[in-house]
Short mmCIF file of C-alpha atoms in Angstrom, two decimals:
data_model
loop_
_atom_site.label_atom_id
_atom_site.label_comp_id
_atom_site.label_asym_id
_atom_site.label_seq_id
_atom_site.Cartn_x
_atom_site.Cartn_y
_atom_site.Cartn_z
CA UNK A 1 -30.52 22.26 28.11
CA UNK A 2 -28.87 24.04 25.20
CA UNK A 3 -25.89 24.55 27.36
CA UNK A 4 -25.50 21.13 27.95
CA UNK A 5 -26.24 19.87 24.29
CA UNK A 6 -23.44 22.13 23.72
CA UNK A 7 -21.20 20.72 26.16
CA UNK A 8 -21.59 17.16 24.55
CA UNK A 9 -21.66 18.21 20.99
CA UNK A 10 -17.92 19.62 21.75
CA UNK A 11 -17.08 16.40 23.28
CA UNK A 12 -17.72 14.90 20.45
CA UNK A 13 -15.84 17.41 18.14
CA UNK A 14 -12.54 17.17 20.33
CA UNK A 15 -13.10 13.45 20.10
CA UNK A 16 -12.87 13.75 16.35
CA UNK A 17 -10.14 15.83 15.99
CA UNK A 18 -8.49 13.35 17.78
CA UNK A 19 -9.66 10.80 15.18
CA UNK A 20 -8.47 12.90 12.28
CA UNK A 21 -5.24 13.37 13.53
CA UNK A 22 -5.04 9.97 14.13
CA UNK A 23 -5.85 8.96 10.65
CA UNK A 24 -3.50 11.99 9.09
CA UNK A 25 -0.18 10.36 11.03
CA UNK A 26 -1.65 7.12 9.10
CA UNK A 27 -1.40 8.69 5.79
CA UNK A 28 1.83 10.64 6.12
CA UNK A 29 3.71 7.23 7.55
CA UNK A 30 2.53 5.46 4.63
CA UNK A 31 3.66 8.43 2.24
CA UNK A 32 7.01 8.59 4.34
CA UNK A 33 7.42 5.05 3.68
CA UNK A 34 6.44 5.15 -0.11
CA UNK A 35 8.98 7.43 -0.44
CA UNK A 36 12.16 6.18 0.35
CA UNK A 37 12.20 4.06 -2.90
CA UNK A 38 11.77 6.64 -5.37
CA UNK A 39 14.57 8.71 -3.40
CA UNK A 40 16.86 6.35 -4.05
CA UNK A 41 15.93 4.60 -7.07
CA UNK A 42 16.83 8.11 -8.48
CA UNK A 43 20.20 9.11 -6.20
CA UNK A 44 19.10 11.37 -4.27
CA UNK A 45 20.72 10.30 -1.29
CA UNK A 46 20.28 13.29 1.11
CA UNK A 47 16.21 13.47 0.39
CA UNK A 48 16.49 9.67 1.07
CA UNK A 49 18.70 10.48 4.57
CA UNK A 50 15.80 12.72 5.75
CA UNK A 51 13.55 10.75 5.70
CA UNK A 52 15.01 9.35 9.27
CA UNK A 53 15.31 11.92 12.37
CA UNK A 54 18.70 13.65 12.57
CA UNK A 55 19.88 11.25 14.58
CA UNK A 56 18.42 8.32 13.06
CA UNK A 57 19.89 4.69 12.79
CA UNK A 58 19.53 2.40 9.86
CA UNK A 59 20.68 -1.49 10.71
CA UNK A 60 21.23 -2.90 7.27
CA UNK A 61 21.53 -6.77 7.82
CA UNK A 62 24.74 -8.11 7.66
CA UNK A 63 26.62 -5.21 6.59
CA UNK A 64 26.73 -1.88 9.04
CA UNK A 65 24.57 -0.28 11.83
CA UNK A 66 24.92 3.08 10.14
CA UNK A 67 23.50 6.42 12.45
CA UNK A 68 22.87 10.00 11.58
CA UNK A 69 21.52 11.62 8.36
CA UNK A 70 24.91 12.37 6.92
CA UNK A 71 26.52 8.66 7.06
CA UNK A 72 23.04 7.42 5.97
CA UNK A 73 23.29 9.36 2.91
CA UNK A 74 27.19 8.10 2.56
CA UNK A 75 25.13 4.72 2.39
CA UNK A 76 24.22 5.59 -1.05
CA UNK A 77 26.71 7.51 -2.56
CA UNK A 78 28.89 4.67 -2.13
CA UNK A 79 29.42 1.93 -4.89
CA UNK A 80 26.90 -0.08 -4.16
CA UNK A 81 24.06 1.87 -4.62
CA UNK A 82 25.78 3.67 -7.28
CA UNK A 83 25.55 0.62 -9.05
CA UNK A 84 22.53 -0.34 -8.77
CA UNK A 85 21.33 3.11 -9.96
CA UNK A 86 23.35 3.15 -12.89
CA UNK A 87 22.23 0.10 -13.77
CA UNK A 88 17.97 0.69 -13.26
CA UNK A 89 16.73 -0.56 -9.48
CA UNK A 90 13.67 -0.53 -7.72
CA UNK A 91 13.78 -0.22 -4.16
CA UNK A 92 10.51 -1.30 -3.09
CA UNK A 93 8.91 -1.14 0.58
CA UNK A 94 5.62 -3.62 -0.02
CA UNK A 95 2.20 -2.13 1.76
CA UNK A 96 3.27 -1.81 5.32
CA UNK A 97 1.21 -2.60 8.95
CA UNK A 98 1.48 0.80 10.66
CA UNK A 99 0.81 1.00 14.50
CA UNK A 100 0.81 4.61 15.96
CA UNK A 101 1.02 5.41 19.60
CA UNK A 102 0.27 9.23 20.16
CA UNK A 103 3.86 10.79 19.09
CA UNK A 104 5.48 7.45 17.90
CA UNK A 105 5.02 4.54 15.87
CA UNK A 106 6.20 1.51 14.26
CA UNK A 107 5.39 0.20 11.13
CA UNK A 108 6.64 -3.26 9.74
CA UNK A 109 6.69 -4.76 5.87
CA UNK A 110 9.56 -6.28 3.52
CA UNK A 111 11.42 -4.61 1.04
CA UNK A 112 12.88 -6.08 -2.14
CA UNK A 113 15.56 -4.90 -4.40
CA UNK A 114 14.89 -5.62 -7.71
CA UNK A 115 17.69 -4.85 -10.18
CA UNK A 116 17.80 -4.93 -14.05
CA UNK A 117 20.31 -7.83 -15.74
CA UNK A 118 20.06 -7.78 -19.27
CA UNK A 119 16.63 -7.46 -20.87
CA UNK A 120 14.87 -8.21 -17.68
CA UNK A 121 15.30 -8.07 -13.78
CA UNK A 122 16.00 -10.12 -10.63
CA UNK A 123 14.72 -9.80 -7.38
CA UNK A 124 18.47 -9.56 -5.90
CA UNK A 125 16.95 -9.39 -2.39
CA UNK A 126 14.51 -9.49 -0.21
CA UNK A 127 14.57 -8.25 3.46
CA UNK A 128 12.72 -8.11 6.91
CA UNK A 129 11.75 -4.48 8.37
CA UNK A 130 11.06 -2.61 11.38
CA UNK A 131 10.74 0.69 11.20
CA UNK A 132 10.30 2.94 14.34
CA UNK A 133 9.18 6.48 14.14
CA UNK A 134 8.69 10.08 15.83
CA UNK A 135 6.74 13.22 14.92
CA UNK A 136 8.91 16.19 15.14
CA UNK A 137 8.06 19.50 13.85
CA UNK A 138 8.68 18.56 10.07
CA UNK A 139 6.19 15.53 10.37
CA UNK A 140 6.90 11.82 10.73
CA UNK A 141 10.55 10.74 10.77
CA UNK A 142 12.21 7.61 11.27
CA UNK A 143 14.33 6.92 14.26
CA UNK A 144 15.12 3.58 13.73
CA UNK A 145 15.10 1.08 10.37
CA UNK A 146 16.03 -2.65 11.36
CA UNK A 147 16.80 -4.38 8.33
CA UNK A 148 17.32 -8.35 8.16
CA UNK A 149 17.69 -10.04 4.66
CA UNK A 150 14.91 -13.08 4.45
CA UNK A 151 17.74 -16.09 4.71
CA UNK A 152 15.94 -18.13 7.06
CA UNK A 153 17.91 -16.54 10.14
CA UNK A 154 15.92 -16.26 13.63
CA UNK A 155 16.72 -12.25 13.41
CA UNK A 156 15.13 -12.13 10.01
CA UNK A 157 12.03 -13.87 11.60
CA UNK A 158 12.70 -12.13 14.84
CA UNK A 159 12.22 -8.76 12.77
CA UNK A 160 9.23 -9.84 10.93
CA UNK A 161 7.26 -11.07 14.12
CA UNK A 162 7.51 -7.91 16.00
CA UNK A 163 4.35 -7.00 13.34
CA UNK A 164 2.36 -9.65 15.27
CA UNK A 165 3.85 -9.24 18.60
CA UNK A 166 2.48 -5.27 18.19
CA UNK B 1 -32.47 30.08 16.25
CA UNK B 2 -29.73 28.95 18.86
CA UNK B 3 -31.43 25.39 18.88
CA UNK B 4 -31.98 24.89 15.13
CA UNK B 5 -28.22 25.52 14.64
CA UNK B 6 -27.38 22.80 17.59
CA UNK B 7 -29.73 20.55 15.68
CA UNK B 8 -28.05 20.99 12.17
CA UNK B 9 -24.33 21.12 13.64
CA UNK B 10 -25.11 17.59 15.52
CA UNK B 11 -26.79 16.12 12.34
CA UNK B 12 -22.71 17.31 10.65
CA UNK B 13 -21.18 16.09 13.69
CA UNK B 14 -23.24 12.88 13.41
CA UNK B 15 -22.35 12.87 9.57
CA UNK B 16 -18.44 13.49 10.35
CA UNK B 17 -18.73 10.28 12.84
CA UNK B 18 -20.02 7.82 10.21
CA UNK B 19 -17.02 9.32 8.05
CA UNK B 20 -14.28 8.75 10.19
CA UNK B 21 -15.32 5.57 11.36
CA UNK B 22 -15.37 4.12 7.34
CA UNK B 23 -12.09 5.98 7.24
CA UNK B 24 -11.01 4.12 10.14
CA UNK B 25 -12.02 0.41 8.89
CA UNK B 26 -10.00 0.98 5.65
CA UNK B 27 -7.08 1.69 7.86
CA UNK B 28 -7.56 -1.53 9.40
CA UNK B 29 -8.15 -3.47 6.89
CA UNK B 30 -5.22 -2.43 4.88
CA UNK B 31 -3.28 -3.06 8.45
CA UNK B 32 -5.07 -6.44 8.30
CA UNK B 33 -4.17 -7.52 4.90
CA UNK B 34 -0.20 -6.08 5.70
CA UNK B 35 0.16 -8.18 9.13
CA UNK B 36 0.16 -11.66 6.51
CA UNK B 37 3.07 -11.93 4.89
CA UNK B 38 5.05 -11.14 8.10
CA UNK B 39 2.87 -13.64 10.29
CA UNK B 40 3.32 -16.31 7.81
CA UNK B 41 7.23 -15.59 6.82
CA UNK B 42 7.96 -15.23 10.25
CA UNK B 43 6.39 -18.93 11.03
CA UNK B 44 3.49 -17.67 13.47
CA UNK B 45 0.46 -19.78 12.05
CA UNK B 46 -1.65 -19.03 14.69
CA UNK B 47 -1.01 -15.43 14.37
CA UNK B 48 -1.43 -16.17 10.66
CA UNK B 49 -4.71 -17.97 11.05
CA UNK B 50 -6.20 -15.46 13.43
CA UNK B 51 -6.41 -12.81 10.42
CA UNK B 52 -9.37 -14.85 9.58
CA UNK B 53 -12.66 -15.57 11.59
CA UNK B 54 -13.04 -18.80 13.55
CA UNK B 55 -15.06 -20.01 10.67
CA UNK B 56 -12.48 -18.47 8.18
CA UNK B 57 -12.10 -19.80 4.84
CA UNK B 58 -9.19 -20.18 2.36
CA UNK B 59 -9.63 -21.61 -0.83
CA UNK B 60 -5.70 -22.00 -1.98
CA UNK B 61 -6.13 -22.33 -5.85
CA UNK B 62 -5.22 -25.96 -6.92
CA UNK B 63 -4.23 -26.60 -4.03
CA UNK B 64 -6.81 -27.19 -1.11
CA UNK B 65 -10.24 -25.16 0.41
CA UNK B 66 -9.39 -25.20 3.83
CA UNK B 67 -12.02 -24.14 6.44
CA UNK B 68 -11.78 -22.61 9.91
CA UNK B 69 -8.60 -21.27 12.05
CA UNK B 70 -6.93 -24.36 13.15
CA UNK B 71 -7.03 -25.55 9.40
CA UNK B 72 -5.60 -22.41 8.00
CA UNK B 73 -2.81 -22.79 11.12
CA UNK B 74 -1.93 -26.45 10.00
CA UNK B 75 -1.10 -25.04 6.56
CA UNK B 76 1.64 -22.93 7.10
CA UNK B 77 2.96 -25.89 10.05
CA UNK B 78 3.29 -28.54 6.88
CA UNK B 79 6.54 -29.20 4.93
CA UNK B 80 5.42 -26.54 1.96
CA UNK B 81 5.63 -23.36 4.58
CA UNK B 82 7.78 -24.67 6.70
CA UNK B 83 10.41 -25.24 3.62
CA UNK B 84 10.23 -21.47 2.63
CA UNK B 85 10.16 -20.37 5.92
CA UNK B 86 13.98 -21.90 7.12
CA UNK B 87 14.74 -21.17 3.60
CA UNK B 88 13.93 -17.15 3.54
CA UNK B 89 10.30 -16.03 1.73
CA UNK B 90 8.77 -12.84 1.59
CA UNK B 91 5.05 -13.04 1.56
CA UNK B 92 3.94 -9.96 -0.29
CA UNK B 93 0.59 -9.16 -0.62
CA UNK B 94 0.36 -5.72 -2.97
CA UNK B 95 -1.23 -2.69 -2.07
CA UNK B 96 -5.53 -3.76 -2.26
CA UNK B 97 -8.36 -1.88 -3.63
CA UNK B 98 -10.58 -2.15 -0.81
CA UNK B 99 -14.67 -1.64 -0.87
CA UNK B 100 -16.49 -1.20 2.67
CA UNK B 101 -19.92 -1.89 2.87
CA UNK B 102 -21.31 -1.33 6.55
CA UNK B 103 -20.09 -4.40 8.87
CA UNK B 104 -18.70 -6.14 5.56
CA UNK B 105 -16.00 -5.81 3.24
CA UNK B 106 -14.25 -6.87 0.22
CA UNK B 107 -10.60 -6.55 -1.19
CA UNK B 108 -8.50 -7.65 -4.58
CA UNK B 109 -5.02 -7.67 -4.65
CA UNK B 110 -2.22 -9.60 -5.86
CA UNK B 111 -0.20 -11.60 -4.05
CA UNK B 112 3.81 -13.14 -4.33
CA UNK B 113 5.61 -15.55 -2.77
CA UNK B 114 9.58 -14.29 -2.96
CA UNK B 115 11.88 -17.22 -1.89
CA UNK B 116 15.57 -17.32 -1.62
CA UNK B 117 17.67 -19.67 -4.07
CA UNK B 118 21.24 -19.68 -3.73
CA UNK B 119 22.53 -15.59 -3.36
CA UNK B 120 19.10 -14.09 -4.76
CA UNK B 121 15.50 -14.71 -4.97
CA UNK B 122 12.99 -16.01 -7.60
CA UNK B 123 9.53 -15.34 -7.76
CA UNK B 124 7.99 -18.78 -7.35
CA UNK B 125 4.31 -17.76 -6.96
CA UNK B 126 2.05 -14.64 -8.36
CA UNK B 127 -1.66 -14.84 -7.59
CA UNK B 128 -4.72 -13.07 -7.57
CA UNK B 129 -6.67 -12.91 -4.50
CA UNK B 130 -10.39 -11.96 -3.29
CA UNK B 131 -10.91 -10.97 0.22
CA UNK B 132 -14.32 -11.59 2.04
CA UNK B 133 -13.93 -9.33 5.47
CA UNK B 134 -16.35 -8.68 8.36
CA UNK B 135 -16.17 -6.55 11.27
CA UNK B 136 -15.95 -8.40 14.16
CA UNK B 137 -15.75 -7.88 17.90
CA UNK B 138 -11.93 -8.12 17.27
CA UNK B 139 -12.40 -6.17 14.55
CA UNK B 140 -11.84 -6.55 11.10
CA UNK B 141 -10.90 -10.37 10.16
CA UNK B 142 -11.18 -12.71 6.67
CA UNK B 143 -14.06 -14.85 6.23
CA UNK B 144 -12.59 -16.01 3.09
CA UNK B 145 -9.93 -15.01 0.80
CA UNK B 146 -9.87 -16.93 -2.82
CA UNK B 147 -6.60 -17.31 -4.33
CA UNK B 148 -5.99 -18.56 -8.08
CA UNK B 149 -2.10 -18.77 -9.48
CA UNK B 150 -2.00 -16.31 -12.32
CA UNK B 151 -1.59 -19.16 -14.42
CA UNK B 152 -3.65 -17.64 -17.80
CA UNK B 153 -6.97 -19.76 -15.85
CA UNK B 154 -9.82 -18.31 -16.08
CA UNK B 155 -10.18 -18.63 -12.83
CA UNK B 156 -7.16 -16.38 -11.94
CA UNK B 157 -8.80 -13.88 -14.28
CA UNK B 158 -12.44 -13.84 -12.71
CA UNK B 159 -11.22 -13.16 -9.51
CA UNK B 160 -9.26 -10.30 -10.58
CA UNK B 161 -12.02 -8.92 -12.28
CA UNK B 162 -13.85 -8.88 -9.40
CA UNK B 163 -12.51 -5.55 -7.98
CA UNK B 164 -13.47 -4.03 -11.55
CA UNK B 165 -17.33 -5.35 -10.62
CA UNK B 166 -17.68 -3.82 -7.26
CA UNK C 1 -22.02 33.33 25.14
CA UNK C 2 -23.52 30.00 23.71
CA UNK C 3 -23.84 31.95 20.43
CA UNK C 4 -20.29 32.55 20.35
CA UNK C 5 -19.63 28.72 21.41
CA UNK C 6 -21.88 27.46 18.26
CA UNK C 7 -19.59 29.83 16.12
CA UNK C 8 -16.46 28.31 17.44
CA UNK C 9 -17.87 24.71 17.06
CA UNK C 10 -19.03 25.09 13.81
CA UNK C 11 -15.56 26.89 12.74
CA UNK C 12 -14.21 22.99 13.92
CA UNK C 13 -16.58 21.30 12.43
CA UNK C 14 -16.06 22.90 9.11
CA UNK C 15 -12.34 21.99 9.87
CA UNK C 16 -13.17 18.46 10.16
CA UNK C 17 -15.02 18.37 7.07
CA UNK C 18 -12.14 19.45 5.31
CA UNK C 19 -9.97 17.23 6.55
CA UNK C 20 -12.38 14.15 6.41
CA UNK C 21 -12.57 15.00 2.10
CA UNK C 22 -8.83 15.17 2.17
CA UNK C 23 -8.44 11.45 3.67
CA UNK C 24 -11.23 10.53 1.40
CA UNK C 25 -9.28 11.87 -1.19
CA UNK C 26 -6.16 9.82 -0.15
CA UNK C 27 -8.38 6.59 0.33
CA UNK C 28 -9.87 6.93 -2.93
CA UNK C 29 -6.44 7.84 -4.77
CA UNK C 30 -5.29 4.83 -3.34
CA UNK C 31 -7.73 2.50 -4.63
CA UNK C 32 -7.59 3.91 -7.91
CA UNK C 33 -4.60 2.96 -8.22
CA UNK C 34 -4.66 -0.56 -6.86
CA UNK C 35 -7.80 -1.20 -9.33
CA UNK C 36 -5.31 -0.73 -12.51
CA UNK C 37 -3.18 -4.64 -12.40
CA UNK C 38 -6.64 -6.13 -11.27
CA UNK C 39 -8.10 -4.69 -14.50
CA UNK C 40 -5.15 -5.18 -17.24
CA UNK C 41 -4.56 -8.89 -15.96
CA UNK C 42 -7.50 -9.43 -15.86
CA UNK C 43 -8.36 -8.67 -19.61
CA UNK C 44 -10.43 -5.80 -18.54
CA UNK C 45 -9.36 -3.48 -21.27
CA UNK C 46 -12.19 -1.06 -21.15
CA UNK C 47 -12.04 -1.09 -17.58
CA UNK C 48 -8.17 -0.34 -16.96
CA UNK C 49 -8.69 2.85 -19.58
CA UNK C 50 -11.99 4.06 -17.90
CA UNK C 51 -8.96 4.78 -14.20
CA UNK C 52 -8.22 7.59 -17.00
CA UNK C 53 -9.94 10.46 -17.83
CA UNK C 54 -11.70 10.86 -21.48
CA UNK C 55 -8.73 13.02 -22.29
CA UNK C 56 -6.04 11.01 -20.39
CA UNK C 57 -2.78 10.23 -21.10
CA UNK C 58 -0.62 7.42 -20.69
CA UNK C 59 3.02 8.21 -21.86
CA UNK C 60 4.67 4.37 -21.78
CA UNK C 61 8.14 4.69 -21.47
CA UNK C 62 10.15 3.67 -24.97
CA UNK C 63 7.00 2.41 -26.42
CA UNK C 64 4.24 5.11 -26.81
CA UNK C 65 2.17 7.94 -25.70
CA UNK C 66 -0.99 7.03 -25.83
CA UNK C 67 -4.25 9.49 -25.52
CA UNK C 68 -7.42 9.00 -24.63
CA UNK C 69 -9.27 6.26 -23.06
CA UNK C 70 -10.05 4.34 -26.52
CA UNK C 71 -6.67 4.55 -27.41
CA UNK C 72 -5.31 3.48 -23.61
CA UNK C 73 -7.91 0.74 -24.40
CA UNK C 74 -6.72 -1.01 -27.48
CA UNK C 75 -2.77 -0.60 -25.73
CA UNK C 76 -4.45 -3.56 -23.78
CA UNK C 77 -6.13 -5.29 -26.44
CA UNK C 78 -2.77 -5.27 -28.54
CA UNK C 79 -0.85 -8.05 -28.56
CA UNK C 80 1.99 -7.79 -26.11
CA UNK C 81 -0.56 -7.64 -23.37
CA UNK C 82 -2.49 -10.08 -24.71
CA UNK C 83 0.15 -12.56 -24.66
CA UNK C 84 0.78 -11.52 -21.07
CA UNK C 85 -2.95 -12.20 -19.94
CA UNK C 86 -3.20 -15.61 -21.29
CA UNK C 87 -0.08 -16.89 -20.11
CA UNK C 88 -0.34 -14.97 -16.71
CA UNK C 89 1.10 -11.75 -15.36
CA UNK C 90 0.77 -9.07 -12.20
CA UNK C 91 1.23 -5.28 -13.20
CA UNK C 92 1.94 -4.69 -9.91
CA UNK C 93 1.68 -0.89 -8.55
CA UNK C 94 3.94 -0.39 -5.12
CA UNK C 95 2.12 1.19 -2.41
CA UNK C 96 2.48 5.21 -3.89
CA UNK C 97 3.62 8.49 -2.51
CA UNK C 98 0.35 10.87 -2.81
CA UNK C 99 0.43 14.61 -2.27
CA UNK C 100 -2.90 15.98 -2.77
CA UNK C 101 -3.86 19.56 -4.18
CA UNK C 102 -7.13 20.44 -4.26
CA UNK C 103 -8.87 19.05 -6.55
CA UNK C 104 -5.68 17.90 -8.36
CA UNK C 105 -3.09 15.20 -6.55
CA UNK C 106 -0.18 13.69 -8.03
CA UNK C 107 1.31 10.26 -7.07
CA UNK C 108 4.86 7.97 -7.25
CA UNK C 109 6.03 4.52 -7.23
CA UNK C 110 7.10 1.79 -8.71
CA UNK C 111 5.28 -0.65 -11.17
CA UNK C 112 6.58 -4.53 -11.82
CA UNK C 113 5.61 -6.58 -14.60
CA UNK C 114 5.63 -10.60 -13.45
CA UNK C 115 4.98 -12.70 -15.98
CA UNK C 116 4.58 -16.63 -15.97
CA UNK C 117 7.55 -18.34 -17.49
CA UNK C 118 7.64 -22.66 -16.86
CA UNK C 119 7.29 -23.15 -13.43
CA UNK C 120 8.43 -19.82 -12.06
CA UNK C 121 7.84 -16.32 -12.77
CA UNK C 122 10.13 -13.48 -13.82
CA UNK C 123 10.00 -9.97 -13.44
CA UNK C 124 9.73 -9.05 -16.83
CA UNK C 125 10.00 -4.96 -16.33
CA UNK C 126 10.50 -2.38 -13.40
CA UNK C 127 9.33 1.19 -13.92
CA UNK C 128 9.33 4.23 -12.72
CA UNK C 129 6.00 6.34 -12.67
CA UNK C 130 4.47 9.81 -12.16
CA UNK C 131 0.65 10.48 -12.21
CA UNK C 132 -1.13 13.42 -12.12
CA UNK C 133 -4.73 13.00 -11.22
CA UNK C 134 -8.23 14.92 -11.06
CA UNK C 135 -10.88 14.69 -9.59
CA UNK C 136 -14.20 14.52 -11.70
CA UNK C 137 -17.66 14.45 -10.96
CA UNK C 138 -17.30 10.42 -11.27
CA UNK C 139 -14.33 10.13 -8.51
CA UNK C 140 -10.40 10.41 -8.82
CA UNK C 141 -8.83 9.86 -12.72
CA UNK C 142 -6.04 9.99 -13.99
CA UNK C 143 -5.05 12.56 -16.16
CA UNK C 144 -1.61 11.31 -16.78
CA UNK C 145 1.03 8.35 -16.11
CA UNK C 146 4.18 8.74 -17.16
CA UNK C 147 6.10 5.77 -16.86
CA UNK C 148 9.95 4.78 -17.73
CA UNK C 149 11.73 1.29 -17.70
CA UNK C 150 14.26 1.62 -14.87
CA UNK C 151 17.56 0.99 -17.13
CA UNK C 152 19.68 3.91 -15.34
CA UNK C 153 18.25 6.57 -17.87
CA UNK C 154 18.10 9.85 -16.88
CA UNK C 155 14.38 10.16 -17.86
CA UNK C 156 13.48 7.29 -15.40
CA UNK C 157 15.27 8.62 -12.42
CA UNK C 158 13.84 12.21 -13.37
CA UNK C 159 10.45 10.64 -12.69
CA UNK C 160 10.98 9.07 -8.95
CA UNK C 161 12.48 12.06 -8.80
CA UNK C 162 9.60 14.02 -8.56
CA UNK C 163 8.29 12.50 -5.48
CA UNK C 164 10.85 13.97 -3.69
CA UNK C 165 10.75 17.13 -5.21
CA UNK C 166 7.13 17.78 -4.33
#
């Protein structure tokens, strides 16, 4: 009798170990997530780059389907963003839906860039995003970032729906 | 001796269960609240109205109290959505304080409406918003969510205040 | 032989319970923060000051640094905010980077004013912000916010900064 209350008790710990872990990834994709903004709101383009996988792709709408951490981090040592950093952004990623599938994950939300212009800001744009991700041995990475600007385009609404579609 | 410590570690085991599983609806209903803004920017209103129960209400300050799925659904198919939809609008509902209570739940947050106009984006609509939730066999859905424009009302101010309430 | 096996369970389920207070922790950090733009635009003065500790300290970039919750409390009763509560604002706080510590945590992220102008709305200010956080026998406060316009300054990219930086 023991023996077997035993048994089921560990069943029940294993189970929620499971659960744990579960809800850990949760929190360390939505920290992941929360901190690609502040990595590049403040230049640091290489902390910003590792937040993907080595190999990791980032498809910014309309402008390049840019892969691995070092071209990623080119991506904002390059006018653009120096620009906008010089001149005060926020890159923000809004409260994303997170869906986790043992050692990968997706996670979708919009971003805005918001960008100062004289004594107050504009939201200069405002995107789609799909994010896939991995665990490797340093934690959650992303693997893939599709990016669409919100301009009424079926890849923009394509990119949003795959939050619905699962 | 043996069987006293069983008891006690089940009664922890028991306690951990009731933990994770509160840990577990707040995941979901931040998930919940997230999967809005890209059901309704990427024109899904039936994915949109599902986020709600069957019963689901949404009172859309100044605008309309609109009750049950198919209601909420015909919403985002009129000319308003449908206008900021083949436009380009970002739906953003900010990260919610959240408050669990057993099978119910409630949640304040703000929310924006980000639409495209010419090469940026204006912010046409900020709101505060009160979320009625309720476990259901589907899990987590809306029963209703009140939404005032933060228009100086006070209105828009009571519901606010109702995350600082409880 | 069961002895050992209730020593090994209840080494786990000490585990668990460690790691269920840590998610706590996060959940509760989280709300915390998401209670603050509920509370200022809603006129909740008191309220928004009481997310401090007695001690705390807000340091308001360019403006002030402001200590203790009385003083953190008339900030809001002043009349810049006052003007922004009656004609309608979000302080919006982006879904934060947390990295907890103990009984200590600190979090990033962005924070947008929106503010009510005709029709429309603006986004008055973008900031950068750092918090440091305790907890107290009352729940998670905060001990201090440090917060910077985002103008390209060097103090307001130091502060994303820190996010990545640990």
């Amino acid at each position: 009798m023991p023996e077997q209350l035993d048994r089921r008790l560990e069943e029940r710990v294993a189970a929620l170990e499971a659960r744990a872990s579960r809800l850990e990834d949760h929190v360390a994709i939505l920290n992941l997530l929360a901190m690609y903004g502040p990595a590049v709101d403040s230049g640091q383009s290489v902390a910003a780059a590792q937040l993907w996988t080595q190999d990791g792709v980032y498809d910014v709408g309309g402008m390049a389907r840019v892969e691995g951490q070092a071209n990623i981090a080119a991506l904002y040592d390059a006018d653009l963003h120096q620009g906008l950093f010089s001149q005060g952004s926020a890159h923000v990623t809004t409260a994303p839906a997170v869906v986790i599938n043992g050692d990968t994950a997706t996670a979708v939300a919009h971003s805005l860039v918001v960008r100062r212009t004289g004594d107050t800001y504009e939201v200069w744009r405002a995107s789609a995003n799909h994010w896939d991700l991995r665990r490797t041995p340093a934690g959650w990475r992303i693997t893939e970032r599709y990016n669409r600007t919100l301009d009424g385009s079926p890849d923009s609404h394509d990119t949003l729906a795959r939050a619905v579609s699962g």
